[in-house]
Amino acid sequence: MDIWKGSSDLKLLMLLMLLSGLLPHVGCKKHLVHRSLASYSSPSCVSDPSPILHEFYRPGDLVIGKISSQAFALLLETNFSEPPSEVLINMVPKNYQHILALTFAVKEINENPTLLPNVTLGFHIYDSFHSAQMTYKASLNLLSTQHRLITNYKCDFLNNLIAIIGGLDSWISLCMVTITNIYKIPQLTYGSLVSGLTDKTLFSSMYQMVPNESNQYLGIAYLLHHFQWTWVGIFTVDYANAERFLQDLVPVLFQRGICYSFIEKMPKWTYTERMFNLLSSNLATFSSHMNSNVNVFVVHGQPPSMYYLSYFLHMAGLQSSIGKMWIWTTHWEFESSMTQRHWDMHPFQGAMSLTVHSNEPPGFQRYLQMINPFWAKEDGFIHDFWEQAFNCYLKISSMGEGENIIEPCTGKEKMENLPGFFFEMDMTGHSYSVYNAVHTIAHALQTMYESHTKYRAFVPERQLKPWNLKPWQLHPFLRNTAFNNSAGDTVRFDESGQLIGGFDVAKWVIFPNKSLVKVKVGQVDPQAPSGKRLTILDERIHGDTWFNQVWPISVCNDNCYPGYRKQQKEGQPFCCYDCTQCPEGMISAKKDMDACINCPPDCYTNLYHNECMPKVISYLSYEEPLGISLVFFAISFALITAVILGIFLKYQDTPIMKANNRSLTYILLLSLMLCFLCTLLFIGEPKHATCAFQQIIFGIIFSIAISSVLAKTLTVVVAFMATEPGSKMRKWVGKRMANCIVISCSFVQVGICTIWQSISPPFPDVDMYSLTGKILMKCNEGSILMFYCILGYMGFLAIVSFTVAFLARKLPDSFNEGKFITFSMLIFCSVWFSFVPTYWSAKGKYMVAVEIFSILSSSAGLLGCIFFPKCYIIIMRPDLNNKEQLIRRKI
């Protein structure tokens, strides 16, 4: 098979492998004899004719390799007829922190006396230049002797490579693993992976220092649903992972009721010639997206996707993007190159992103503050970083003519003064992943050494030494590594070699001086129960002063407000619809309801069809003003009655009390007091007990009171008749007749009540239809006939008492007893005659209030007319309370 019929990347890889010894090649002899720990030499080994510009090497017993993505280059079209030419555009200063995170972690480990105490870690860092070709070359360089691009041959200084960290871009990781997987060298990637790289049967040597990316798509859906953004646009700047991203994200959005207006795939341009073609061909489309009713954009990409998007926005000159909400995926970085130094980044104000959970290792910021252009002579990145980050130059010879307007670097510039788009002092998510990757390798080595020390303590010549350690031996220990780093986070892998963890929801704040602040406003925890995986700190989003911009609303059309239902538009996504008012008798209680619903029986529809109004439970309550007033009057009259009873008991031996049948007076006062208090049974929520006894107690007590009045009236009449000579009525004068009247009249009422309780007693009932919007709670009389029998019997007694009192009103009496009783019974009868029509015209609690008012007013009439005149004589006119006055007033 002709291997040159493949892609250009494959051809380049084959060429590099041919040059480096991976394919049959005649070159320097492969050394088979171990000559020393530090050096292997061969006269055939020659230096790399085209070394990579950016390199950082520090020797050690074991070396950790890393392929960084510091510089950014655009390539001219190549056809393999001549060596590929690279055009270095600029640096990405922010990515320099990834290098410093590795050096800081190595420094921590080497200074830790308990972690790898007898082993010194070194590192070897190359720049990929965001290029597949340079990544292949850097990977081969890591496998070769230093500065010798001859893989499998040990020439000069030994490079004890134990693991490789990288890459930042998924395609860089793919280029790396294509080579490292052949040698089973552990590769700990801290960026996104293209589809297929997670297959452990093909790439068993790869470990991912970020959690499973599919969990972030669920987090994005939760985030959009939380803020009710149902109409979004989707940009994919990462053509490698675009399809997998869309396959994972779109179904999750649909499940949460979110749909998209467009999906715009923006491939990264690889060659300079294509850049302007892409800008011109996509400008109109991009403008239409920015001017649409979509206010929230979900953007998927990997570094340096921010460079491409901001470059496109700047060249297009679109100000309509201001006020839009941008939501980035995990591997997106807020970064700029030196060419974007003066660009306006305000359109990205308030953007939100899902970031890999990160923490700040102790001492990292202090470590960054010590960095200067001359901090490490081996650092091949620092000069270009320093010049481009601070816009100065370190060597005059490096500057061309006409460039002397740039100020020279002093070396004392502070990285903390750099804008956040260029450099952050807080450890970024990618740097945190690199930091954890170094410590993961160190802990795996520690576990390996401890296991070999335990089982080979008595065979010194077989103990594991740095120079006889093979990278593939580290895999079993890496898979089972679990430790707590210095920031307090647990680092461990799942069975597929991915880091177990969650994502932070961050909001980015851009200040006028281009400083950048990342504020954590939430968290996505894949291990949490369903429904609790997203936590949003709303007080941090809306409470801080820098979040005072207008919160965007992103929907396809105006919401269907309560009272309306959605009606799908023909040929439109489900987020686009018309609004139709609910039909009569149905409501929609929420916005954007798919269908109207009927109200339950205990509710009714309001005028706007937007709420099932619960019918108010109505009964005469102790808490409402009417109930409070009735309770006040009932207790007040009861207390007045008690005071009058106390006065009569105190003056019971006075002439006026002796002349007015004290026992009947006491019975009448007690019954009136109970009449006042029995009204309390009518107030409050109807219960079985109150309903069963309120009418019965009222009927019996009132019968006793009226019987007492009747007995009192008949006593006056009999007493007058007994004074005539030869009258036979003298034998009825006394307590016997009064007691017989009271007992017999009351006994009839007790009998009626007993029959009522036996046949059909009262019970609590609910009336849901008499009044609109109210549920009337009342006491159902059970047998309405027995209820009117009680009222009729009391009316009969009242009429008899009134008649007798009226006939006896002109009889001579000491204190006009007959007249007072006549007037009191007139009031009593008037009240209860007006009660019947009023009672039937009232509804609900007002019906109960009418009955209570009738009881209170009729009882008060009896109390006032019969007993107030006597109290006046006893208290105010004691001179009239004597026997002489009584005799004088009698005829």
PDB file of C-alpha atoms in Angstrom, residues 49 78 97-98 125 161 207 209 238 267 287 303 334 383 412 483 487 523 593 688 726 741 747 790 808 836 848 854 864:
ATOM      1  CA  PRO A  49      19.082  20.810  12.269  1.00  0.00           C
ATOM      2  CA  THR A  78       2.224  23.228   1.773  1.00  0.00           C
ATOM      3  CA  GLN A  97       0.884  30.158  33.393  1.00  0.00           C
ATOM      4  CA  HIS A  98       0.544  26.489  32.347  1.00  0.00           C
ATOM      5  CA  ILE A 125       8.754  21.501  27.869  1.00  0.00           C
ATOM      6  CA  LEU A 161      11.285  10.516  30.403  1.00  0.00           C
ATOM      7  CA  TYR A 207      -5.332   9.920  31.295  1.00  0.00           C
ATOM      8  CA  MET A 209      -7.080  15.541  34.039  1.00  0.00           C
ATOM      9  CA  ASP A 238     -13.877  23.603  17.333  1.00  0.00           C
ATOM     10  CA  PRO A 267     -13.817  26.226  11.593  1.00  0.00           C
ATOM     11  CA  SER A 287     -24.292  39.889  11.389  1.00  0.00           C
ATOM     12  CA  PRO A 303      -7.942  27.237  23.025  1.00  0.00           C
ATOM     13  CA  PHE A 334     -10.610  34.213  28.198  1.00  0.00           C
ATOM     14  CA  HIS A 383      11.744  36.352  26.647  1.00  0.00           C
ATOM     15  CA  LYS A 412      11.025  44.813  36.945  1.00  0.00           C
ATOM     16  CA  PHE A 483      -4.628  11.808  47.020  1.00  0.00           C
ATOM     17  CA  ALA A 487      -5.406  23.012  47.907  1.00  0.00           C
ATOM     18  CA  GLN A 523     -21.377  24.549  40.680  1.00  0.00           C
ATOM     19  CA  MET A 593     -48.664  26.285  29.266  1.00  0.00           C
ATOM     20  CA  HIS A 688     -69.660  17.931  65.696  1.00  0.00           C
ATOM     21  CA  GLY A 726    -111.975  34.751 101.043  1.00  0.00           C
ATOM     22  CA  ILE A 741     -93.967  26.466  86.385  1.00  0.00           C
ATOM     23  CA  PHE A 747     -89.199  19.843  80.882  1.00  0.00           C
ATOM     24  CA  ILE A 790     -87.867  24.504  69.660  1.00  0.00           C
ATOM     25  CA  ALA A 808    -101.244  42.454  84.999  1.00  0.00           C
ATOM     26  CA  VAL A 836     -87.381  34.687  61.170  1.00  0.00           C
ATOM     27  CA  VAL A 848     -75.315  32.788  62.437  1.00  0.00           C
ATOM     28  CA  SER A 854     -81.298  37.904  68.469  1.00  0.00           C
ATOM     29  CA  GLY A 864     -82.400  45.603  81.434  1.00  0.00           C
TER      30      GLY A 864
END
